[in-house]
Short mmCIF file of C-alpha atoms and ligand atoms in Angstrom, two decimals:
data_model
loop_
_atom_site.label_atom_id
_atom_site.label_comp_id
_atom_site.label_asym_id
_atom_site.label_seq_id
_atom_site.Cartn_x
_atom_site.Cartn_y
_atom_site.Cartn_z
CA MET A 1 -32.23 3.60 0.95
CA THR A 2 -28.81 2.13 1.60
CA GLU A 3 -28.96 -0.32 -1.31
CA PRO A 4 -27.37 -0.95 -3.70
CA VAL A 5 -23.76 -0.51 -2.61
CA VAL A 6 -21.57 0.79 -5.41
CA ILE A 7 -17.82 0.57 -4.91
CA VAL A 8 -15.53 2.55 -7.21
CA GLY A 9 -12.03 1.03 -7.38
CA ALA A 10 -11.49 -2.72 -7.78
CA SER A 11 -8.30 -3.16 -5.83
CA MET A 12 -7.58 -4.15 -2.27
CA GLY A 13 -9.75 -1.47 -0.68
CA GLY A 14 -12.74 -2.31 -2.89
CA LEU A 15 -12.38 -6.06 -2.40
CA ARG A 16 -11.92 -5.85 1.36
CA THR A 17 -14.98 -3.61 1.64
CA ALA A 18 -17.13 -6.08 -0.29
CA GLU A 19 -15.85 -8.93 1.91
CA ALA A 20 -16.36 -7.01 5.12
CA LEU A 21 -19.90 -5.95 4.16
CA ARG A 22 -20.78 -9.62 3.72
CA ARG A 23 -19.00 -10.61 6.91
CA PHE A 24 -20.95 -8.05 8.94
CA GLY A 25 -24.22 -9.23 7.51
CA TYR A 26 -25.12 -7.05 4.55
CA ASP A 27 -26.66 -9.32 1.90
CA GLY A 28 -27.87 -6.71 -0.60
CA ALA A 29 -26.48 -5.87 -4.01
CA ILE A 30 -22.83 -4.85 -4.42
CA THR A 31 -21.34 -3.57 -7.68
CA VAL A 32 -17.64 -2.82 -8.02
CA PHE A 33 -16.30 -0.66 -10.85
CA GLY A 34 -12.61 -0.88 -11.68
CA ASP A 35 -10.77 0.70 -14.57
CA GLU A 36 -8.06 -1.96 -14.66
CA GLN A 37 -8.90 -5.08 -16.60
CA TYR A 38 -7.83 -7.34 -13.72
CA ALA A 39 -9.64 -8.69 -10.69
CA PRO A 40 -8.12 -7.32 -7.46
CA TYR A 41 -4.46 -8.16 -6.91
CA ASN A 42 -1.72 -7.48 -4.43
CA ARG A 43 0.56 -4.56 -5.28
CA PRO A 44 3.58 -4.91 -2.96
CA PRO A 45 5.12 -7.83 -4.91
CA LEU A 46 5.16 -5.63 -8.03
CA SER A 47 8.30 -3.84 -6.91
CA LYS A 48 9.86 -6.84 -5.22
CA GLU A 49 10.39 -10.53 -5.95
CA VAL A 50 7.62 -10.87 -8.45
CA LEU A 51 9.32 -8.26 -10.59
CA ALA A 52 12.42 -10.46 -10.57
CA GLU A 53 10.69 -13.77 -11.16
CA SER A 54 7.57 -13.61 -13.23
CA VAL A 55 4.86 -11.04 -13.38
CA SER A 56 1.45 -12.53 -13.98
CA HIS A 57 -2.00 -11.91 -12.57
CA ASP A 58 -2.11 -15.44 -11.15
CA ALA A 59 0.98 -14.80 -9.06
CA VAL A 60 -0.47 -11.73 -7.36
CA ALA A 61 -4.29 -12.10 -7.52
CA PHE A 62 -6.24 -12.01 -4.26
CA GLU A 63 -8.25 -15.11 -3.61
CA LEU A 64 -11.94 -14.34 -4.14
CA ARG A 65 -13.88 -15.77 -1.23
CA ALA A 66 -17.21 -17.50 -1.66
CA SER A 67 -18.81 -14.65 0.30
CA VAL A 68 -18.17 -12.25 -2.57
CA ALA A 69 -19.15 -14.63 -5.37
CA ASP A 70 -22.36 -12.69 -6.04
CA VAL A 71 -20.63 -9.33 -6.23
CA ASN A 72 -21.00 -7.71 -9.63
CA TRP A 73 -17.47 -6.89 -10.85
CA VAL A 74 -17.50 -4.35 -13.65
CA LEU A 75 -13.86 -4.35 -14.70
CA GLY A 76 -12.16 -2.35 -17.43
CA THR A 77 -14.67 0.40 -16.71
CA ARG A 78 -13.74 3.85 -15.48
CA VAL A 79 -16.16 5.94 -13.50
CA LEU A 80 -16.09 9.43 -14.94
CA SER A 81 -18.15 11.34 -12.45
CA ALA A 82 -20.40 11.18 -9.45
CA ASP A 83 -23.44 13.22 -8.48
CA LEU A 84 -23.73 12.87 -4.75
CA ASP A 85 -26.90 14.98 -4.51
CA HIS A 86 -28.71 12.54 -6.80
CA SER A 87 -26.78 9.43 -5.68
CA THR A 88 -25.50 8.38 -9.09
CA VAL A 89 -22.19 7.60 -10.76
CA THR A 90 -21.55 7.76 -14.51
CA ASP A 91 -19.20 5.33 -16.22
CA HIS A 92 -17.01 5.90 -19.28
CA ASN A 93 -19.84 4.72 -21.56
CA PHE A 94 -21.96 7.52 -20.05
CA GLU A 95 -24.19 5.01 -18.38
CA VAL A 96 -25.66 6.34 -15.15
CA HIS A 97 -25.79 4.02 -12.15
CA PRO A 98 -27.82 4.90 -9.07
CA TYR A 99 -26.48 3.91 -5.69
CA GLY A 100 -27.80 3.75 -2.17
CA THR A 101 -24.33 3.80 -0.67
CA LEU A 102 -21.13 4.83 -2.43
CA ILE A 103 -17.69 3.53 -1.47
CA VAL A 104 -14.73 5.53 -2.77
CA ALA A 105 -11.76 3.16 -3.22
CA THR A 106 -9.90 4.73 -6.13
CA GLY A 107 -6.45 4.88 -4.55
CA LEU A 108 -3.51 6.66 -6.11
CA ARG A 109 -1.57 6.87 -9.33
CA PRO A 110 2.12 7.70 -9.74
CA ARG A 111 3.15 11.30 -10.08
CA ARG A 112 5.18 11.74 -13.27
CA LEU A 113 8.00 14.07 -14.25
CA HIS A 114 7.10 16.98 -16.51
CA VAL A 115 10.07 17.92 -18.67
CA PRO A 116 10.36 19.54 -22.12
CA ASN A 117 11.52 16.36 -23.91
CA GLY A 118 9.03 14.09 -22.12
CA ASP A 119 7.70 12.21 -25.12
CA VAL A 120 10.24 9.37 -25.27
CA ARG A 121 9.97 5.61 -24.86
CA GLY A 122 11.57 3.88 -21.89
CA ARG A 123 9.80 5.79 -19.10
CA HIS A 124 8.29 3.63 -16.36
CA ALA A 125 6.36 3.91 -13.13
CA VAL A 126 5.20 1.09 -10.89
CA ARG A 127 1.65 1.02 -9.64
CA THR A 128 -0.23 -1.55 -11.70
CA LEU A 129 0.39 -5.07 -12.91
CA ASP A 130 0.70 -3.76 -16.46
CA ASP A 131 3.35 -1.30 -15.25
CA ALA A 132 5.33 -4.15 -13.70
CA ILE A 133 5.02 -6.34 -16.80
CA ALA A 134 6.32 -3.50 -18.98
CA LEU A 135 9.19 -2.74 -16.62
CA ARG A 136 10.15 -6.38 -16.22
CA ALA A 137 10.66 -6.71 -19.96
CA GLU A 138 13.36 -4.03 -19.90
CA LEU A 139 15.21 -5.08 -16.75
CA VAL A 140 17.77 -7.18 -18.58
CA PRO A 141 21.32 -7.80 -17.36
CA GLY A 142 23.55 -4.86 -18.10
CA ALA A 143 20.67 -2.44 -18.67
CA ARG A 144 21.45 1.02 -17.30
CA VAL A 145 18.55 2.02 -15.08
CA VAL A 146 18.02 5.47 -13.65
CA ILE A 147 15.49 5.63 -10.84
CA VAL A 148 14.13 9.06 -9.96
CA GLY A 149 12.99 9.16 -6.37
CA ALA A 150 14.39 7.39 -3.33
CA GLY A 151 11.28 6.37 -1.44
CA PHE A 152 10.30 2.79 -0.70
CA ILE A 153 9.20 1.93 -4.22
CA GLY A 154 12.30 3.47 -5.81
CA CYS A 155 14.57 1.62 -3.41
CA GLU A 156 12.74 -1.69 -3.84
CA VAL A 157 12.94 -1.43 -7.61
CA ALA A 158 16.66 -0.59 -7.25
CA ALA A 159 17.25 -3.74 -5.20
CA THR A 160 15.32 -5.89 -7.65
CA ALA A 161 17.09 -4.38 -10.66
CA ARG A 162 20.49 -5.04 -9.05
CA LYS A 163 19.53 -8.67 -8.48
CA LEU A 164 18.67 -8.88 -12.17
CA GLY A 165 22.12 -7.61 -13.10
CA CYS A 166 21.20 -4.06 -14.10
CA GLU A 167 23.35 -0.99 -13.43
CA VAL A 168 21.35 1.24 -11.12
CA THR A 169 21.59 4.94 -10.31
CA ILE A 170 19.12 6.66 -8.00
CA VAL A 171 18.61 10.40 -8.45
CA ALA A 172 16.67 12.18 -5.71
CA PRO A 173 16.44 15.59 -4.07
CA GLY A 174 16.75 14.38 -0.46
CA VAL A 175 19.83 13.73 1.65
CA HIS A 176 19.28 10.00 2.12
CA PRO A 177 16.84 7.49 0.65
CA MET A 178 13.63 6.96 2.65
CA LEU A 179 14.71 9.75 4.99
CA ARG A 180 11.26 11.04 5.88
CA PRO A 181 9.72 7.72 6.88
CA LEU A 182 12.84 6.15 8.42
CA GLY A 183 14.72 9.05 9.98
CA GLN A 184 18.42 9.90 9.70
CA GLU A 185 20.06 6.80 11.21
CA LEU A 186 18.17 4.07 9.40
CA ALA A 187 17.99 6.01 6.14
CA ALA A 188 21.77 6.55 6.09
CA GLU A 189 22.33 2.90 6.91
CA MET A 190 19.98 1.74 4.16
CA GLN A 191 21.88 3.95 1.72
CA ARG A 192 25.14 2.26 2.79
CA ARG A 193 23.58 -1.15 2.26
CA HIS A 194 22.37 -0.21 -1.20
CA GLU A 195 25.80 1.18 -2.07
CA ALA A 196 27.41 -2.07 -0.92
CA GLU A 197 25.15 -3.81 -3.44
CA GLY A 198 26.39 -1.50 -6.17
CA VAL A 199 23.67 1.15 -6.38
CA VAL A 200 24.95 4.66 -7.14
CA PHE A 201 23.16 7.53 -5.37
CA LEU A 202 23.08 11.04 -6.78
CA MET A 203 21.36 12.74 -3.86
CA LYS A 204 20.30 16.39 -3.73
CA ARG A 205 19.98 16.20 -7.51
CA GLU A 206 16.97 16.53 -9.76
CA VAL A 207 16.25 15.44 -13.31
CA THR A 208 15.43 18.46 -15.47
CA ASP A 209 15.11 16.86 -18.90
CA PHE A 210 15.46 13.65 -20.89
CA ILE A 211 17.95 12.99 -23.65
CA GLY A 212 16.98 10.93 -26.70
CA ASP A 213 14.84 11.25 -29.81
CA THR A 214 12.33 8.44 -29.67
CA ALA A 215 13.76 6.31 -26.86
CA ILE A 216 15.34 7.65 -23.71
CA ALA A 217 19.15 7.64 -23.85
CA GLY A 218 19.93 9.68 -20.78
CA VAL A 219 18.82 12.35 -18.36
CA LEU A 220 19.94 15.91 -17.75
CA LEU A 221 20.44 16.87 -14.12
CA ASP A 222 19.99 20.22 -12.40
CA ASP A 223 23.76 20.70 -12.06
CA GLY A 224 24.11 20.54 -15.85
CA THR A 225 25.62 17.06 -15.93
CA THR A 226 24.14 14.19 -17.90
CA LEU A 227 23.69 10.52 -17.14
CA ASP A 228 23.29 7.83 -19.79
CA CYS A 229 20.53 5.28 -19.36
CA ASP A 230 18.46 2.67 -21.19
CA LEU A 231 15.39 3.14 -19.07
CA LEU A 232 13.99 5.44 -16.44
CA VAL A 233 11.80 4.59 -13.47
CA GLU A 234 9.81 7.47 -11.99
CA ALA A 235 9.12 6.83 -8.33
CA ILE A 236 8.43 10.34 -7.11
CA GLY A 237 5.21 9.87 -5.19
CA SER A 238 1.55 9.80 -6.09
CA HIS A 239 -1.59 11.69 -6.98
CA GLU A 240 -4.97 10.81 -5.49
CA ASN A 241 -7.57 9.54 -7.97
CA THR A 242 -10.31 11.95 -6.98
CA GLU A 243 -11.07 13.91 -10.16
CA TRP A 244 -14.21 11.86 -10.74
CA LEU A 245 -15.60 13.32 -7.51
CA ASP A 246 -15.08 16.94 -8.60
CA GLY A 247 -18.06 19.25 -8.35
CA ASN A 248 -19.46 17.63 -5.22
CA ASP A 249 -18.30 20.04 -2.56
CA LEU A 250 -15.90 17.51 -1.04
CA ASP A 251 -12.49 18.39 0.36
CA THR A 252 -10.19 16.48 -2.00
CA THR A 253 -6.92 18.19 -1.23
CA ALA A 254 -4.47 15.31 -0.64
CA GLY A 255 -7.16 12.62 -0.58
CA VAL A 256 -10.86 12.66 0.28
CA LEU A 257 -11.38 14.15 3.72
CA THR A 258 -13.49 11.96 5.99
CA SER A 259 -14.78 11.79 9.51
CA ASN A 260 -13.34 9.24 11.91
CA ASP A 261 -16.09 6.91 10.67
CA LEU A 262 -14.75 7.33 7.11
CA ARG A 263 -17.78 9.26 5.87
CA ALA A 264 -16.92 11.83 3.21
CA VAL A 265 -17.06 15.37 4.59
CA ARG A 266 -18.48 18.41 2.77
CA ARG A 267 -16.49 21.61 2.75
CA ASP A 268 -18.80 23.05 5.41
CA GLY A 269 -17.83 20.14 7.67
CA SER A 270 -21.10 18.20 7.45
CA GLU A 271 -20.94 14.50 6.55
CA TRP A 272 -22.44 12.47 3.75
CA SER A 273 -24.24 9.65 5.51
CA ASN A 274 -24.04 7.35 2.47
CA VAL A 275 -20.58 8.06 1.05
CA PHE A 276 -17.58 6.28 2.56
CA VAL A 277 -13.90 6.34 1.64
CA VAL A 278 -11.41 3.47 2.09
CA GLY A 279 -7.76 2.71 1.45
CA ASP A 280 -4.97 4.95 0.21
CA VAL A 281 -7.29 7.74 -0.91
CA ALA A 282 -8.96 8.28 2.49
CA ARG A 283 -7.73 11.20 4.60
CA PHE A 284 -9.04 10.48 8.06
CA PRO A 285 -8.34 11.54 11.63
CA ASN A 286 -6.63 8.86 13.70
CA PRO A 287 -6.89 9.57 17.43
CA VAL A 288 -4.02 7.18 18.10
CA TYR A 289 -1.88 10.23 17.35
CA ASP A 290 -3.88 13.46 17.26
CA ASN A 291 -6.75 15.01 15.35
CA GLU A 292 -4.80 15.75 12.20
CA CYS A 293 -6.32 14.06 9.12
CA ARG A 294 -3.82 11.99 7.18
CA ARG A 295 -3.76 9.75 4.21
CA ILE A 296 -1.84 6.54 4.97
CA GLU A 297 -0.35 4.66 2.04
CA HIS A 298 0.21 1.41 3.85
CA TRP A 299 -1.01 -1.98 2.97
CA ASN A 300 -2.96 -2.66 6.16
CA ILE A 301 -5.09 0.47 5.76
CA PRO A 302 -7.42 -0.81 3.00
CA THR A 303 -8.31 -3.78 5.20
CA GLU A 304 -8.73 -1.71 8.36
CA THR A 305 -10.79 1.02 6.71
CA ALA A 306 -12.96 -1.54 4.89
CA LYS A 307 -13.76 -3.29 8.15
CA ARG A 308 -14.67 -0.03 9.84
CA VAL A 309 -16.92 1.03 6.98
CA ALA A 310 -18.75 -2.30 7.11
CA GLN A 311 -19.20 -1.94 10.86
CA VAL A 312 -20.52 1.61 10.55
CA PHE A 313 -22.76 0.63 7.65
CA THR A 314 -24.31 -2.25 9.56
CA GLY A 315 -24.55 -0.34 12.84
CA GLN A 316 -21.92 -2.44 14.58
CA ALA A 317 -19.12 0.09 15.00
CA GLN A 318 -17.88 0.60 18.52
CA GLY A 319 -15.60 3.28 19.91
CA GLU A 320 -13.22 5.29 17.80
CA PHE A 321 -11.46 4.13 14.67
CA ARG A 322 -7.81 3.92 15.68
CA PRO A 323 -5.87 1.79 13.20
CA ILE A 324 -2.15 1.26 13.75
CA PRO A 325 -0.37 1.82 10.43
CA SER A 326 2.10 -0.91 9.67
CA PHE A 327 4.47 -1.36 6.77
CA TRP A 328 7.25 -3.57 5.63
CA SER A 329 9.76 -3.35 2.84
CA ASP A 330 12.16 -5.92 1.41
CA GLN A 331 15.40 -4.74 -0.13
CA TYR A 332 17.98 -7.49 -0.73
CA ASP A 333 18.07 -9.44 2.53
CA ASN A 334 16.99 -6.43 4.56
CA HIS A 335 13.51 -6.91 5.89
CA LEU A 336 12.16 -3.66 7.26
CA LEU A 337 9.10 -3.85 9.46
CA ALA A 338 7.45 -0.88 11.15
CA TYR A 339 4.42 0.09 13.18
CA GLY A 340 3.13 3.59 13.78
CA VAL A 341 3.82 6.87 11.99
CA LEU A 342 7.57 7.24 12.07
CA ALA A 343 7.54 10.61 10.33
CA LEU A 344 5.93 12.22 13.41
CA ALA A 345 9.01 11.62 15.53
CA ASP A 346 11.28 14.35 16.88
CA GLU A 347 13.65 11.82 18.43
CA ILE A 348 14.88 8.39 17.36
CA ARG A 349 16.50 5.89 19.73
CA LEU A 350 18.25 2.59 19.07
CA GLU A 351 16.26 0.08 21.12
CA ASP A 352 17.97 -3.17 20.27
CA GLY A 353 20.63 -4.71 18.07
CA ASP A 354 23.36 -2.97 16.16
CA ILE A 355 22.95 -0.46 13.35
CA SER A 356 25.36 -2.36 11.09
CA GLY A 357 23.37 -5.58 11.48
CA ASP A 358 19.85 -6.29 12.59
CA CYS A 359 18.46 -3.45 14.68
CA VAL A 360 15.32 -1.87 16.09
CA PHE A 361 14.71 1.86 16.45
CA GLY A 362 12.03 3.59 18.51
CA TYR A 363 10.45 6.81 17.22
CA TYR A 364 9.34 9.37 19.81
CA ARG A 365 7.36 12.59 19.77
CA ASP A 366 7.64 14.65 22.95
CA GLY A 367 9.05 11.57 24.64
CA VAL A 368 6.09 9.35 23.66
CA MET A 369 6.67 6.46 21.27
CA VAL A 370 4.85 7.05 17.96
CA GLY A 371 6.51 4.32 15.92
CA VAL A 372 8.98 1.47 15.82
CA CYS A 373 11.00 0.17 12.90
CA GLY A 374 13.53 -2.61 12.57
CA ILE A 375 15.72 -4.31 10.07
CA GLY A 376 15.19 -7.98 10.87
CA MET A 377 14.36 -8.73 14.56
CA ARG A 378 10.69 -8.94 13.76
CA SER A 379 9.60 -10.37 17.08
CA VAL A 380 11.29 -7.46 18.86
CA VAL A 381 9.56 -4.96 16.53
CA GLN A 382 6.28 -6.70 17.20
CA SER A 383 6.71 -6.58 20.94
CA TYR A 384 6.46 -2.78 20.73
CA ARG A 385 3.28 -2.81 18.69
CA SER A 386 1.12 -2.97 21.80
CA ASN A 387 2.50 0.45 22.79
CA PHE A 388 0.23 2.02 20.19
CA VAL A 389 -2.92 -0.03 20.63
CA MET B 1 -11.69 -28.73 12.40
CA ILE B 2 -10.10 -26.53 9.77
CA LYS B 3 -6.86 -27.30 7.98
CA ILE B 4 -4.42 -24.47 7.52
CA ASP B 5 -1.72 -24.23 4.92
CA VAL B 6 1.03 -21.65 4.64
CA ASP B 7 2.96 -21.60 1.41
CA MET B 8 6.46 -21.39 2.86
CA THR B 9 7.90 -20.43 -0.52
CA LYS B 10 5.83 -17.23 -0.26
CA CYS B 11 5.96 -16.56 3.49
CA GLN B 12 8.46 -13.87 4.43
CA HIS B 13 7.92 -14.32 8.17
CA TYR B 14 6.44 -10.89 8.72
CA GLY B 15 4.32 -12.30 11.49
CA GLN B 16 1.30 -10.11 10.72
CA CYS B 17 -0.82 -13.25 11.04
CA VAL B 18 0.30 -13.65 14.64
CA PHE B 19 -1.83 -10.72 15.82
CA GLU B 20 -4.96 -12.05 14.19
CA ALA B 21 -4.76 -15.70 15.21
CA PRO B 22 -2.21 -16.09 18.02
CA GLN B 23 -3.52 -19.58 18.78
CA VAL B 24 -2.46 -20.72 15.33
CA PHE B 25 0.54 -18.62 14.30
CA LYS B 26 3.67 -17.55 16.12
CA LEU B 27 7.18 -16.39 15.36
CA ASN B 28 9.80 -18.63 16.96
CA ASN B 29 13.08 -17.47 18.48
CA ASP B 30 14.68 -17.31 15.05
CA ASP B 31 11.90 -15.00 13.83
CA LYS B 32 10.54 -17.78 11.64
CA LEU B 33 6.86 -18.56 11.35
CA GLU B 34 5.47 -21.60 13.14
CA TYR B 35 1.84 -22.60 12.87
CA THR B 36 -0.51 -25.40 13.75
CA ALA B 37 -1.72 -27.28 10.69
CA THR B 38 -5.20 -27.79 12.12
CA ALA B 39 -7.38 -25.70 14.38
CA ASP B 40 -10.82 -25.76 15.88
CA GLU B 41 -13.69 -24.42 13.74
CA SER B 42 -13.99 -21.55 16.24
CA GLU B 43 -10.65 -20.23 14.95
CA ARG B 44 -11.97 -19.82 11.40
CA ALA B 45 -12.75 -16.10 11.67
CA ASN B 46 -9.32 -15.41 13.15
CA VAL B 47 -7.55 -17.42 10.47
CA GLU B 48 -9.54 -15.60 7.78
CA ALA B 49 -8.44 -12.32 9.31
CA ALA B 50 -4.86 -13.62 9.21
CA ILE B 51 -5.30 -14.48 5.52
CA ASP B 52 -6.39 -10.88 4.91
CA VAL B 53 -3.39 -9.32 6.63
CA CYS B 54 -0.70 -11.63 5.25
CA PRO B 55 1.36 -9.38 2.97
CA MET B 56 2.47 -12.30 0.85
CA GLN B 57 -1.00 -13.86 0.66
CA ALA B 58 0.65 -17.10 1.77
CA ILE B 59 -2.05 -18.50 4.06
CA SER B 60 -5.02 -20.58 2.99
CA ILE B 61 -7.66 -22.71 4.63
CA VAL B 62 -7.72 -26.09 2.92
CA GLU B 63 -11.34 -27.19 2.96
C1 LIG C 401 4.70 -1.12 -6.24
C2 LIG C 401 4.07 -0.98 -4.90
C3 LIG C 401 4.65 -1.57 -3.79
C4 LIG C 401 4.08 -1.45 -2.53
N1 LIG C 401 4.70 -2.03 -1.48
C5 LIG C 401 4.19 -1.89 -0.24
C6 LIG C 401 4.86 -2.47 0.88
O1 LIG C 401 5.89 -3.13 0.75
N2 LIG C 401 4.32 -2.29 2.10
C7 LIG C 401 3.18 -1.57 2.29
O2 LIG C 401 2.75 -1.42 3.43
N3 LIG C 401 2.50 -1.03 1.25
C8 LIG C 401 2.99 -1.16 -0.01
N4 LIG C 401 2.34 -0.59 -1.08
C9 LIG C 401 1.08 0.15 -0.84
C10 LIG C 401 -0.17 -0.69 -0.98
O3 LIG C 401 -0.09 -1.55 -2.08
C11 LIG C 401 -1.37 0.23 -1.11
O4 LIG C 401 -1.52 0.83 0.16
C12 LIG C 401 -2.67 -0.45 -1.52
O5 LIG C 401 -2.56 -1.01 -2.81
C13 LIG C 401 -3.83 0.53 -1.53
O6 LIG C 401 -5.01 -0.08 -2.00
P1 LIG C 401 -6.26 0.77 -2.46
O7 LIG C 401 -7.29 -0.23 -2.83
O8 LIG C 401 -6.59 1.81 -1.47
O9 LIG C 401 -5.79 1.59 -3.74
P2 LIG C 401 -5.26 1.07 -5.16
O10 LIG C 401 -4.57 -0.22 -5.00
O11 LIG C 401 -4.55 2.22 -5.76
O12 LIG C 401 -6.59 0.79 -5.99
C14 LIG C 401 -7.39 1.76 -6.59
C15 LIG C 401 -8.02 1.15 -7.81
O13 LIG C 401 -9.03 2.02 -8.31
C16 LIG C 401 -8.91 2.14 -9.71
N5 LIG C 401 -9.51 3.42 -10.13
C17 LIG C 401 -9.02 4.66 -9.92
N6 LIG C 401 -9.86 5.60 -10.41
C18 LIG C 401 -10.92 4.93 -10.93
C19 LIG C 401 -12.13 5.34 -11.57
N7 LIG C 401 -12.43 6.63 -11.75
N8 LIG C 401 -13.01 4.38 -11.99
C20 LIG C 401 -12.73 3.06 -11.79
N9 LIG C 401 -11.59 2.62 -11.17
C21 LIG C 401 -10.70 3.54 -10.75
C22 LIG C 401 -7.41 2.06 -9.93
O14 LIG C 401 -7.09 1.73 -11.26
C23 LIG C 401 -7.04 0.95 -8.96
O15 LIG C 401 -7.21 -0.31 -9.53
C24 LIG C 401 2.88 -0.71 -2.36
C25 LIG C 401 2.28 -0.11 -3.48
C26 LIG C 401 2.85 -0.24 -4.73
C27 LIG C 401 2.20 0.41 -5.92
S1 LIG C 402 1.69 -12.93 7.72
FE1 LIG C 402 2.10 -14.20 5.94
S2 LIG C 402 4.19 -13.77 5.40
FE2 LIG C 402 3.84 -13.08 7.47
S3 LIG C 402 4.49 -14.76 8.79
FE3 LIG C 402 2.30 -14.92 8.50
S4 LIG C 402 2.16 -16.26 6.74
FE4 LIG C 402 4.22 -15.56 6.72
#
């Protein structure tokens, strides 16, 4: 029995899976559970322009195609647990729902700081539309914003906050922002560009506590100094939403471990034939690089994994699953575009352009290109994409 | 025939659409998106794939 299909997680991964199942010919029942109150929407704008302009569901909602009109969307409903042996999930009202096929699409949530004086107002993270709405309300001109973490989301929020006239300080333990994904050269250059826009970086520093009684008024750093602020944005990475799968003998360290066909894998290595994982939460082997299983937090992965699952489900999969990760990031007028897994590189070469302007870097492991990233020059970046296909 | 619309106030010229429907979308020499406003029905699946991969969700098929 493969029917009904139950999808847990009503975001991009869940939506794309429902669409792809229809596209590849499955016409049985599909139910999607999502704990957010909203129909699926696009997250990348939440840290970028939409945060500066207006934040509403309309502005970011995915268009719902006619093909998924008969999908049963159960929104505002959290799935508490799953019993894979009996093929059921239980929602937060303790209702039990049997499934024929389960799709895990529960993504990630932001990791938060744990400090003694943590119970203050003015703490933010950016993952959901509600997060962005709450943050937007406080990003007023002159507001002093401290951003903890210098990854993509931290840096994008910094750029947006500067545009809105806020004073921005980034505190992070690394040497340069976005160092791991971008490598030394580009990361250092992006730091310079942020500094030219007025962002202050306190690198190799960590926040050890918050100052303030009810609302945050500042942060205490690991060198004993303090920094005043009106609000704090925590952009220090994510946790996988896998607790609801506990007790099922799955490997859920750093995402749900899957086979190359995205079937959930038991600890003994055997596969669940009717449990698939898509999107940010899937940790799958990608033979484009090697046999290491990785979770990939990029926007094209929900779509690629959803398509593969639908092909496997309907018996139309061919060859190996070898998606090319791709990401972009907009910070001021800097448009970063990348293909591949840049963090695998042991050598980075300037391929085109000039580091102070538009430029393209190649990322190599043992002399083989594993990624490409540019600021601007998109057609040049794209011309390298075929190297990975 | 299908009619294609790209909301140029949303489009950031990432060119992700180009890989899915190269007959319809391309980046010109200034890295700006160019596209054909109409295409043959046979392009529908490709254009739908382009809609899926557009980071800004800027593309639509006008029925
Ligand atoms: C602010 C921000 C900016 C980004 N910018 C970029 C970018 O510029 N470029 C890029 O490539 N990528 C970007 N990304 C990453 C991209 O958005 C993600 O890769 C994508 O959203 C992953 O989709 P998903 O469906 O796998 O997971 P998610 O979008 O995390 O969806 C999971 C859904 O499941 C729900 N859920 C979780 N547990 C349960 C449960 N037990 N029961 C019911 N529902 C549950 C969650 O509430 C959520 O709605 C960005 C992400 C964020 C947050
Ligand atoms: S993918 Fe979207 S944003 Fe990118 S060029 Fe095409 S239409 Fe524009």
